[in-house]
Coordinates of C-alpha atoms in Angstrom, one line a residue:
M1 CA 17.9 16.9 20.9
N2 CA 17.1 13.5 22.5
K3 CA 13.5 14.6 22.9
I4 CA 13.3 15.4 19.2
K5 CA 14.9 12.1 18.3
K6 CA 12.5 10.2 20.5
L7 CA 9.5 12.0 19.0
L8 CA 10.7 11.2 15.5
N9 CA 11.1 7.6 16.5
D10 CA 7.6 7.5 18.0
F11 CA 6.1 8.9 14.8
N12 CA 8.1 6.5 12.7
E13 CA 6.7 3.6 14.7
L14 CA 3.2 5.1 14.6
V15 CA 3.1 5.2 10.8
M16 CA 5.5 2.3 10.2
F17 CA 7.5 4.3 7.7
K18 CA 9.4 1.2 6.4
H19 CA 6.1 -0.1 5.0
S20 CA 6.3 2.6 2.3
I21 CA 8.2 -0.1 0.4
F22 CA 4.8 -1.5 -0.6
S23 CA 3.5 1.6 -2.6
L24 CA 6.7 3.5 -3.6
P25 CA 7.9 1.0 -6.3
F26 CA 4.5 1.0 -8.1
I27 CA 4.3 4.8 -8.2
F28 CA 7.7 4.9 -10.0
I29 CA 6.9 1.9 -12.2
A30 CA 3.9 3.9 -13.5
M31 CA 6.0 7.0 -13.9
I32 CA 8.8 5.1 -15.8
V33 CA 6.3 3.4 -18.2
A34 CA 4.5 6.7 -18.7
S35 CA 7.7 8.5 -19.4
V36 CA 8.8 6.0 -22.0
E37 CA 5.4 6.3 -23.6
T38 CA 5.5 10.1 -23.5
N39 CA 9.1 11.1 -23.7
N40 CA 10.8 7.9 -25.2
S41 CA 12.9 7.9 -22.0
A42 CA 12.7 6.1 -18.7
W43 CA 13.8 9.4 -16.9
F44 CA 10.9 11.6 -16.1
G45 CA 13.0 14.4 -14.5
F46 CA 14.4 15.4 -11.1
K47 CA 11.4 17.6 -10.3
L48 CA 8.9 14.8 -10.7
L49 CA 11.2 12.4 -8.8
V50 CA 11.2 14.8 -5.8
L51 CA 7.5 15.5 -6.0
G52 CA 6.7 11.8 -6.4
I53 CA 8.6 10.9 -3.3
L54 CA 7.0 13.8 -1.3
A55 CA 3.5 12.9 -2.5
A56 CA 3.9 9.2 -1.6
I57 CA 5.3 10.0 1.8
T58 CA 2.6 12.6 2.8
A59 CA -0.2 10.5 1.4
R60 CA 0.9 7.4 3.3
N61 CA 1.7 9.4 6.5
F62 CA -1.9 10.8 6.4
A63 CA -3.4 7.3 5.7
M64 CA -1.5 5.6 8.5
G65 CA -1.7 8.5 10.9
F66 CA -5.5 8.8 10.4
N67 CA -5.9 5.1 10.9
R68 CA -4.0 5.2 14.1
Y69 CA -6.0 8.2 15.3
M70 CA -9.3 6.6 14.6
D71 CA -8.3 3.1 15.8
R72 CA -6.8 4.1 19.1
D73 CA -9.8 2.7 21.1
I74 CA -9.7 -0.6 19.1
D75 CA -5.9 -0.9 19.3
A76 CA -6.1 -0.5 23.1
L77 CA -8.2 -3.7 23.3
N78 CA -6.0 -5.8 21.0
P79 CA -3.0 -7.6 22.7
R80 CA -1.0 -7.3 19.4
T81 CA -1.4 -3.5 19.1
I82 CA -1.6 -2.4 22.8
N83 CA 2.0 -1.1 22.8
R84 CA 1.6 1.1 19.8
P85 CA 2.4 4.8 20.3
N86 CA -1.2 5.8 19.7
V87 CA -2.3 3.6 22.6
D88 CA 0.5 3.9 25.2
G89 CA 0.6 7.7 25.3
R90 CA 3.8 8.3 23.5
V91 CA 1.9 10.2 20.8
S92 CA -1.1 12.1 22.0
P93 CA -4.4 12.4 20.0
M94 CA -3.7 16.1 19.4
A95 CA -0.2 15.4 18.1
M96 CA -1.7 12.8 15.7
L97 CA -4.4 15.2 14.6
I98 CA -1.8 17.9 13.8
F99 CA 0.4 15.3 12.1
N100 CA -2.5 14.2 9.9
I101 CA -3.6 17.7 8.9
A102 CA 0.0 18.7 8.1
N103 CA 0.5 15.7 5.8
A104 CA -2.9 16.1 4.1
L105 CA -2.1 19.7 3.4
G106 CA 1.4 18.7 2.3
F107 CA 0.0 16.2 -0.2
I108 CA -2.4 18.8 -1.7
V109 CA 0.4 21.3 -2.0
V110 CA 2.7 18.8 -3.7
A111 CA -0.1 17.8 -6.1
Y112 CA -0.6 21.4 -7.0
F113 CA 3.0 21.7 -8.1
V114 CA 2.7 18.4 -10.2
N115 CA -0.1 19.4 -12.6
D116 CA -3.8 20.4 -12.7
L117 CA -5.2 16.9 -12.8
A118 CA -3.1 15.8 -9.8
F119 CA -4.3 18.8 -7.9
Y120 CA -8.0 18.1 -8.7
L121 CA -7.6 14.4 -7.6
S122 CA -5.7 15.2 -4.4
V123 CA -8.7 15.6 -2.1
P124 CA -10.7 12.6 -3.5
I125 CA -7.6 10.5 -3.0
L126 CA -7.3 11.6 0.6
I127 CA -10.9 10.8 1.2
I128 CA -10.5 7.3 -0.2
I129 CA -7.3 6.5 1.7
G130 CA -8.8 7.8 4.9
S131 CA -12.1 5.8 4.5
Y132 CA -10.3 2.5 5.3
S133 CA -10.4 3.3 9.0
Y134 CA -14.2 3.3 8.9
F135 CA -15.0 0.3 6.8
K136 CA -13.9 -2.4 9.3
R137 CA -16.6 -1.0 11.7
F138 CA -19.4 -2.0 9.3
S139 CA -18.1 -4.0 6.3
Y140 CA -15.7 -7.0 5.8
L141 CA -14.7 -5.4 2.5
A142 CA -12.3 -3.2 4.4
H143 CA -9.4 -5.3 3.0
V144 CA -10.5 -4.3 -0.5
I145 CA -10.6 -0.6 0.5
L146 CA -7.1 -0.9 1.7
G147 CA -6.2 -2.5 -1.6
I148 CA -7.8 0.4 -3.5
S149 CA -5.9 2.9 -1.3
L150 CA -2.5 1.5 -2.4
A151 CA -3.8 0.9 -5.9
L152 CA -4.1 4.7 -6.3
A153 CA -0.2 4.8 -6.4
P154 CA 0.2 3.8 -10.1
I155 CA -2.7 6.0 -11.1
A156 CA -0.9 8.9 -9.3
G157 CA 2.3 8.0 -11.1
V158 CA 0.9 8.1 -14.6
V159 CA -1.1 11.3 -13.8
A160 CA 2.1 13.0 -12.6
V161 CA 4.0 12.3 -15.9
S162 CA 1.3 12.4 -18.6
E163 CA -1.7 14.1 -16.9
T164 CA -4.0 11.3 -18.0
I165 CA -5.1 7.9 -16.9
T166 CA -4.2 5.1 -19.3
L167 CA -5.6 1.6 -19.6
W168 CA -2.3 0.0 -18.7
S169 CA -2.2 2.1 -15.5
V170 CA -5.7 0.9 -14.5
L171 CA -4.6 -2.7 -15.1
L172 CA -1.5 -2.2 -13.0
S173 CA -3.5 -0.6 -10.3
L174 CA -6.1 -3.5 -10.3
G175 CA -3.2 -5.9 -9.8
V176 CA -1.9 -3.8 -6.9
M177 CA -5.4 -3.7 -5.4
F178 CA -5.8 -7.5 -5.3
W179 CA -2.1 -7.9 -4.2
V180 CA -2.6 -5.7 -1.2
A181 CA -6.1 -7.0 -0.3
G182 CA -4.7 -10.6 -0.6
F183 CA -1.8 -10.1 1.7
D184 CA -3.9 -8.0 4.1
L185 CA -6.3 -11.0 4.4
L186 CA -3.3 -13.2 5.5
Y187 CA -2.1 -10.5 7.9
S188 CA -5.6 -10.2 9.4
L189 CA -5.7 -13.8 10.4
Q190 CA -3.7 -12.7 13.5
D191 CA -6.7 -10.6 14.6
M192 CA -9.5 -13.1 13.7
E193 CA -10.6 -13.8 17.3
V194 CA -10.1 -10.2 18.5
D195 CA -12.3 -9.0 15.6
K196 CA -15.0 -11.4 16.6
K197 CA -14.8 -10.3 20.2
L198 CA -14.9 -6.6 19.4
G199 CA -17.6 -6.9 16.7
L200 CA -15.3 -5.7 14.0
H201 CA -15.9 -6.8 10.4
S202 CA -13.2 -8.7 8.5
I203 CA -13.2 -11.6 6.1
P204 CA -11.3 -13.9 8.6
S205 CA -13.8 -13.2 11.4
K206 CA -16.8 -13.7 9.0
F207 CA -15.6 -16.7 6.9
G208 CA -12.9 -18.4 9.0
A209 CA -9.2 -19.0 8.4
K210 CA -9.5 -21.7 5.7
N211 CA -11.9 -19.7 3.5
T212 CA -9.8 -16.6 4.1
M213 CA -6.7 -18.3 2.7
L214 CA -8.7 -19.5 -0.3
I215 CA -10.0 -16.0 -1.0
S216 CA -6.5 -14.6 -0.6
R217 CA -5.2 -17.1 -3.2
V218 CA -8.0 -16.1 -5.6
F219 CA -7.0 -12.4 -5.1
H220 CA -3.4 -13.1 -5.8
F221 CA -4.3 -15.1 -8.9
L222 CA -6.2 -12.0 -10.1
T223 CA -3.1 -9.9 -9.2
V224 CA -0.9 -11.9 -11.5
S225 CA -3.6 -11.9 -14.2
F226 CA -3.9 -8.1 -14.1
W227 CA -0.2 -7.5 -14.1
L228 CA 0.1 -9.8 -17.1
L229 CA -2.5 -7.7 -18.9
F230 CA -0.6 -4.6 -17.8
A231 CA 2.6 -6.0 -19.5
I232 CA 0.6 -6.7 -22.7
N233 CA -1.1 -3.4 -22.9
S234 CA 2.0 -1.3 -22.1
N235 CA 3.9 -3.0 -24.9
S236 CA 6.5 -4.1 -22.4
G237 CA 9.6 -6.2 -23.0
I238 CA 10.8 -9.5 -21.7
F239 CA 11.9 -8.1 -18.3
T240 CA 8.4 -6.8 -17.4
Y241 CA 7.1 -10.3 -18.1
L242 CA 9.9 -11.7 -15.9
A243 CA 8.7 -9.2 -13.2
V244 CA 5.2 -10.7 -13.5
L245 CA 6.6 -14.2 -13.2
A246 CA 8.8 -13.2 -10.2
G247 CA 5.6 -11.8 -8.6
A248 CA 3.7 -15.0 -9.1
I249 CA 6.6 -17.1 -7.6
M250 CA 6.9 -14.8 -4.6
L251 CA 3.2 -14.8 -3.9
S252 CA 3.1 -18.6 -4.1
Y253 CA 6.0 -18.7 -1.6
E254 CA 4.0 -16.3 0.7
H255 CA 1.1 -18.7 0.7
Y256 CA 3.3 -21.6 1.3
L257 CA 4.8 -19.9 4.4
V258 CA 1.4 -19.0 5.9
N259 CA -0.2 -22.3 5.0
K260 CA 2.7 -24.1 6.7
D261 CA 2.8 -22.1 9.9
F262 CA 0.7 -19.1 11.0
T263 CA 3.6 -17.8 13.0
K264 CA 5.3 -17.0 9.6
I265 CA 2.6 -14.3 8.8
D266 CA 5.0 -11.5 9.7
K267 CA 7.7 -12.9 7.4
A268 CA 5.2 -13.4 4.6
F269 CA 3.8 -9.9 5.0
F270 CA 6.9 -7.8 5.4
T271 CA 9.7 -9.7 3.8
V272 CA 8.1 -11.3 0.8
N273 CA 5.9 -8.4 -0.2
G274 CA 8.7 -5.9 0.3
Y275 CA 11.0 -7.7 -2.0
L276 CA 8.2 -8.2 -4.6
G277 CA 7.8 -4.5 -5.1
I278 CA 11.6 -3.9 -5.4
V279 CA 12.2 -6.8 -7.8
F280 CA 9.2 -5.7 -9.9
F281 CA 10.5 -2.1 -10.0
F282 CA 14.0 -2.9 -11.1
L283 CA 12.9 -5.3 -13.8
V284 CA 10.5 -2.8 -15.3
L285 CA 13.3 -0.1 -15.0
F286 CA 15.7 -2.3 -16.8
D287 CA 13.1 -3.0 -19.5
A288 CA 12.6 0.7 -20.0
I289 CA 16.3 1.5 -20.2
I290 CA 17.1 -1.1 -22.9
K291 CA 14.2 -0.1 -25.1

Protein backbone atom coordinates (compact mmCIF):
# COMPACT_ATOMS: atom_id res chain seq x y z
CA MET A 1 0.00 0.00 0.00
CA ASN A 2 2.84 2.38 0.87
CA LYS A 3 4.54 1.59 -2.44
CA ILE A 4 1.37 2.47 -4.35
CA LYS A 5 0.98 5.69 -2.37
CA LYS A 6 4.61 6.63 -3.07
CA LEU A 7 4.19 5.87 -6.78
CA LEU A 8 1.08 8.06 -6.97
CA ASN A 9 2.90 10.86 -5.17
CA ASP A 10 5.83 10.57 -7.59
CA PHE A 11 3.56 10.76 -10.63
CA ASN A 12 1.67 13.65 -9.03
CA GLU A 13 4.96 15.51 -8.68
CA LEU A 14 5.98 14.49 -12.19
CA VAL A 15 2.99 16.12 -13.87
CA MET A 16 2.39 18.75 -11.14
CA PHE A 17 -1.31 17.90 -11.01
CA LYS A 18 -2.16 21.05 -9.02
CA HIS A 19 -1.32 23.12 -12.10
CA SER A 20 -4.52 21.83 -13.72
CA ILE A 21 -6.02 24.95 -12.16
CA PHE A 22 -4.72 26.90 -15.16
CA SER A 23 -6.74 25.08 -17.82
CA LEU A 24 -9.76 23.57 -16.05
CA PRO A 25 -11.61 26.87 -15.37
CA PHE A 26 -11.47 27.91 -19.02
CA ILE A 27 -12.78 24.58 -20.29
CA PHE A 28 -15.84 24.99 -18.10
CA ILE A 29 -16.19 28.71 -18.84
CA ALA A 30 -16.58 27.77 -22.52
CA MET A 31 -18.96 24.93 -21.66
CA ILE A 32 -21.14 27.23 -19.54
CA VAL A 33 -21.33 29.98 -22.18
CA ALA A 34 -22.02 27.41 -24.93
CA SER A 35 -24.74 25.79 -22.80
CA VAL A 36 -26.45 29.14 -22.21
CA GLU A 37 -26.28 29.81 -25.94
CA THR A 38 -27.55 26.33 -26.90
CA ASN A 39 -29.80 25.27 -24.03
CA ASN A 40 -30.66 28.57 -22.30
CA SER A 41 -29.15 27.09 -19.14
CA ALA A 42 -25.71 27.21 -17.51
CA TRP A 43 -25.97 23.49 -16.71
CA PHE A 44 -24.68 21.30 -19.52
CA GLY A 45 -25.37 17.96 -17.84
CA PHE A 46 -23.61 15.50 -15.55
CA LYS A 47 -22.31 13.41 -18.45
CA LEU A 48 -20.41 16.31 -20.00
CA LEU A 49 -19.19 17.41 -16.58
CA VAL A 50 -17.55 14.02 -16.00
CA LEU A 51 -16.25 13.72 -19.57
CA GLY A 52 -14.92 17.29 -19.46
CA ILE A 53 -12.97 16.60 -16.28
CA LEU A 54 -11.59 13.32 -17.66
CA ALA A 55 -10.61 14.94 -20.95
CA ALA A 56 -8.82 17.79 -19.18
CA ILE A 57 -6.96 15.44 -16.83
CA THR A 58 -5.85 12.94 -19.49
CA ALA A 59 -4.79 15.66 -21.95
CA ARG A 60 -2.79 17.51 -19.34
CA ASN A 61 -1.24 14.32 -17.94
CA PHE A 62 -0.12 13.42 -21.46
CA ALA A 63 1.29 16.89 -22.15
CA MET A 64 3.23 17.10 -18.88
CA GLY A 65 4.29 13.45 -18.91
CA PHE A 66 5.53 13.67 -22.50
CA ASN A 67 7.40 16.87 -21.68
CA ARG A 68 9.09 15.26 -18.68
CA TYR A 69 9.94 12.18 -20.78
CA MET A 70 11.50 14.22 -23.58
CA ASP A 71 13.24 16.69 -21.25
CA ARG A 72 14.83 14.27 -18.81
CA ASP A 73 18.30 14.94 -20.29
CA ILE A 74 17.82 18.71 -20.08
CA ASP A 75 16.29 18.61 -16.61
CA ALA A 76 19.32 16.64 -15.37
CA LEU A 77 21.57 19.60 -16.25
CA ASN A 78 19.39 22.31 -14.67
CA PRO A 79 19.89 22.89 -10.90
CA ARG A 80 16.22 23.94 -10.61
CA THR A 81 14.89 20.66 -12.07
CA ILE A 82 17.54 18.13 -11.06
CA ASN A 83 15.37 16.69 -8.27
CA ARG A 84 12.35 15.99 -10.45
CA PRO A 85 11.08 12.36 -10.51
CA ASN A 86 12.01 12.00 -14.20
CA VAL A 87 15.64 12.80 -13.35
CA ASP A 88 16.37 11.24 -9.98
CA GLY A 89 15.05 7.79 -10.91
CA ARG A 90 11.80 7.78 -8.95
CA VAL A 91 9.86 7.39 -12.22
CA SER A 92 11.61 5.37 -14.92
CA PRO A 93 11.53 6.25 -18.64
CA MET A 94 9.47 3.11 -19.31
CA ALA A 95 6.95 4.05 -16.61
CA MET A 96 6.65 7.53 -18.11
CA LEU A 97 6.16 6.08 -21.59
CA ILE A 98 3.37 3.76 -20.39
CA PHE A 99 1.80 6.66 -18.47
CA ASN A 100 1.86 8.85 -21.58
CA ILE A 101 0.37 6.19 -23.85
CA ALA A 102 -2.37 5.40 -21.33
CA ASN A 103 -3.38 9.06 -20.99
CA ALA A 104 -3.27 9.67 -24.76
CA LEU A 105 -5.54 6.67 -25.37
CA GLY A 106 -7.73 7.75 -22.46
CA PHE A 107 -8.16 11.20 -23.99
CA ILE A 108 -9.13 9.74 -27.38
CA VAL A 109 -11.65 7.37 -25.78
CA VAL A 110 -13.20 10.18 -23.73
CA ALA A 111 -13.43 12.36 -26.86
CA TYR A 112 -15.22 9.50 -28.65
CA PHE A 113 -17.95 9.52 -26.01
CA VAL A 114 -18.32 13.33 -26.20
CA ASN A 115 -19.24 13.71 -29.87
CA ASP A 116 -17.90 13.16 -33.41
CA LEU A 117 -16.11 16.51 -33.74
CA ALA A 118 -14.37 16.03 -30.39
CA PHE A 119 -13.21 12.59 -31.52
CA TYR A 120 -11.91 13.88 -34.88
CA LEU A 121 -9.96 16.65 -33.12
CA SER A 122 -8.52 14.44 -30.37
CA VAL A 123 -5.37 13.27 -32.19
CA PRO A 124 -4.51 16.72 -33.65
CA ILE A 125 -4.89 18.16 -30.14
CA LEU A 126 -2.49 15.55 -28.73
CA ILE A 127 0.04 16.36 -31.47
CA ILE A 128 -0.13 20.08 -30.68
CA ILE A 129 0.20 19.73 -26.92
CA GLY A 130 3.04 17.26 -27.34
CA SER A 131 4.97 19.49 -29.77
CA TYR A 132 5.88 22.00 -27.05
CA SER A 133 8.64 19.67 -25.86
CA TYR A 134 10.44 19.98 -29.20
CA PHE A 135 10.15 23.71 -29.88
CA LYS A 136 12.57 24.89 -27.19
CA ARG A 137 15.26 22.91 -28.98
CA PHE A 138 15.06 25.03 -32.13
CA SER A 139 12.73 28.02 -31.64
CA TYR A 140 12.21 30.70 -28.98
CA LEU A 141 8.51 30.62 -29.87
CA ALA A 142 8.09 27.63 -27.54
CA HIS A 143 6.31 29.95 -25.08
CA VAL A 144 3.62 30.63 -27.68
CA ILE A 145 3.26 26.90 -28.40
CA LEU A 146 2.65 26.32 -24.70
CA GLY A 147 0.04 29.09 -24.84
CA ILE A 148 -1.64 27.45 -27.83
CA SER A 149 -1.70 24.12 -25.98
CA LEU A 150 -3.67 25.54 -23.06
CA ALA A 151 -5.74 27.73 -25.40
CA LEU A 152 -7.24 24.55 -26.83
CA ALA A 153 -9.15 24.13 -23.56
CA PRO A 154 -11.94 26.64 -24.37
CA ILE A 155 -12.18 25.26 -27.90
CA ALA A 156 -12.60 21.77 -26.45
CA GLY A 157 -15.26 23.09 -24.09
CA VAL A 158 -17.46 24.62 -26.76
CA VAL A 159 -17.00 21.61 -29.06
CA ALA A 160 -18.15 19.32 -26.23
CA VAL A 161 -21.41 21.23 -25.71
CA SER A 162 -22.40 22.47 -29.16
CA GLU A 163 -20.17 20.45 -31.54
CA THR A 164 -19.00 23.63 -33.24
CA ILE A 165 -16.34 26.33 -32.86
CA THR A 166 -17.75 29.81 -32.29
CA LEU A 167 -16.13 33.23 -32.70
CA TRP A 168 -16.37 33.99 -28.98
CA SER A 169 -14.61 30.71 -28.13
CA VAL A 170 -11.74 31.62 -30.47
CA LEU A 171 -11.45 35.04 -28.82
CA LEU A 172 -11.49 33.45 -25.37
CA SER A 173 -8.81 30.99 -26.52
CA LEU A 174 -6.61 33.74 -27.94
CA GLY A 175 -6.79 35.45 -24.55
CA VAL A 176 -5.75 32.21 -22.85
CA MET A 177 -2.91 31.75 -25.35
CA PHE A 178 -1.38 35.16 -24.60
CA TRP A 179 -2.09 34.76 -20.87
CA VAL A 180 -0.17 31.49 -20.67
CA ALA A 181 2.63 32.61 -23.00
CA GLY A 182 2.98 35.82 -20.99
CA PHE A 183 3.32 34.16 -17.61
CA ASP A 184 5.56 31.42 -19.04
CA LEU A 185 7.93 34.17 -20.16
CA LEU A 186 8.17 35.40 -16.58
CA TYR A 187 8.64 31.87 -15.27
CA SER A 188 11.37 31.22 -17.85
CA LEU A 189 13.45 34.07 -16.47
CA GLN A 190 14.62 31.56 -13.84
CA ASP A 191 16.27 29.44 -16.55
CA MET A 192 17.71 32.24 -18.69
CA GLU A 193 21.36 31.47 -17.97
CA VAL A 194 20.86 27.69 -18.08
CA ASP A 195 19.14 27.98 -21.47
CA LYS A 196 22.11 29.95 -22.81
CA LYS A 197 24.55 27.38 -21.45
CA LEU A 198 22.64 24.40 -22.89
CA GLY A 199 21.89 26.09 -26.22
CA LEU A 200 18.14 26.01 -25.67
CA HIS A 201 15.89 28.56 -27.32
CA SER A 202 13.78 30.88 -25.20
CA ILE A 203 12.83 34.53 -25.34
CA PRO A 204 14.73 35.33 -22.08
CA SER A 205 17.94 33.72 -23.37
CA LYS A 206 17.62 35.47 -26.74
CA PHE A 207 16.37 38.93 -25.76
CA GLY A 208 17.34 39.30 -22.09
CA ALA A 209 15.31 39.88 -18.93
CA LYS A 210 14.26 43.47 -19.59
CA ASN A 211 12.90 42.79 -23.08
CA THR A 212 11.27 39.57 -21.89
CA MET A 213 9.31 41.46 -19.25
CA LEU A 214 8.24 44.00 -21.88
CA ILE A 215 7.08 41.24 -24.25
CA SER A 216 5.21 39.60 -21.37
CA ARG A 217 3.40 42.89 -20.65
CA VAL A 218 2.42 43.17 -24.32
CA PHE A 219 1.13 39.59 -24.28
CA HIS A 220 -0.95 40.27 -21.19
CA PHE A 221 -2.33 43.47 -22.69
CA LEU A 222 -3.46 41.31 -25.64
CA THR A 223 -4.90 38.82 -23.14
CA VAL A 224 -7.19 41.40 -21.61
CA SER A 225 -8.10 42.77 -25.05
CA PHE A 226 -9.17 39.37 -26.39
CA TRP A 227 -11.09 38.55 -23.20
CA LEU A 228 -12.92 41.85 -23.56
CA LEU A 229 -13.80 40.94 -27.15
CA PHE A 230 -14.96 37.55 -25.86
CA ALA A 231 -17.31 39.27 -23.40
CA ILE A 232 -18.71 41.47 -26.17
CA ASN A 233 -19.18 38.69 -28.73
CA SER A 234 -20.73 36.25 -26.27
CA ASN A 235 -23.36 38.80 -25.24
CA SER A 236 -22.21 38.49 -21.66
CA GLY A 237 -23.47 40.44 -18.68
CA ILE A 238 -21.79 42.72 -16.18
CA PHE A 239 -20.12 39.93 -14.20
CA THR A 240 -18.16 38.68 -17.20
CA TYR A 241 -16.88 42.22 -17.73
CA LEU A 242 -15.94 42.23 -14.05
CA ALA A 243 -14.06 38.98 -14.68
CA VAL A 244 -12.06 40.70 -17.43
CA LEU A 245 -11.37 43.64 -15.12
CA ALA A 246 -10.30 41.28 -12.31
CA GLY A 247 -7.99 39.50 -14.77
CA ALA A 248 -6.41 42.81 -15.77
CA ILE A 249 -5.83 43.78 -12.13
CA MET A 250 -4.34 40.41 -11.22
CA LEU A 251 -2.02 40.37 -14.23
CA SER A 252 -0.85 43.89 -13.33
CA TYR A 253 -0.12 42.66 -9.81
CA GLU A 254 1.80 39.70 -11.24
CA HIS A 255 4.06 42.05 -13.19
CA TYR A 256 4.48 44.25 -10.14
CA LEU A 257 5.68 41.24 -8.12
CA VAL A 258 8.20 40.06 -10.72
CA ASN A 259 9.43 43.56 -11.54
CA LYS A 260 10.01 44.25 -7.86
CA ASP A 261 11.80 41.00 -7.03
CA PHE A 262 12.72 38.05 -9.27
CA THR A 263 12.47 35.75 -6.25
CA LYS A 264 8.70 36.35 -6.37
CA ILE A 265 8.36 34.53 -9.70
CA ASP A 266 6.93 31.38 -8.10
CA LYS A 267 4.31 33.44 -6.22
CA ALA A 268 3.39 35.32 -9.40
CA PHE A 269 3.24 32.13 -11.46
CA PHE A 270 1.34 29.79 -9.17
CA THR A 271 -0.70 31.93 -6.81
CA VAL A 272 -1.81 34.87 -8.95
CA ASN A 273 -2.54 32.86 -12.10
CA GLY A 274 -4.28 30.13 -10.14
CA TYR A 275 -6.65 32.60 -8.53
CA LEU A 276 -7.20 34.39 -11.84
CA GLY A 277 -8.75 31.31 -13.46
CA ILE A 278 -10.94 30.58 -10.43
CA VAL A 279 -12.21 34.15 -10.13
CA PHE A 280 -12.89 34.34 -13.87
CA PHE A 281 -14.83 31.06 -13.75
CA PHE A 282 -17.09 31.97 -10.84
CA LEU A 283 -17.92 35.41 -12.24
CA VAL A 284 -18.85 33.95 -15.63
CA LEU A 285 -20.88 31.23 -13.88
CA PHE A 286 -22.76 33.80 -11.82
CA ASP A 287 -23.41 35.79 -14.99
CA ALA A 288 -24.86 32.70 -16.69
CA ILE A 289 -27.05 31.77 -13.70
CA ILE A 290 -28.73 35.17 -13.42
CA LYS A 291 -29.45 35.49 -17.14
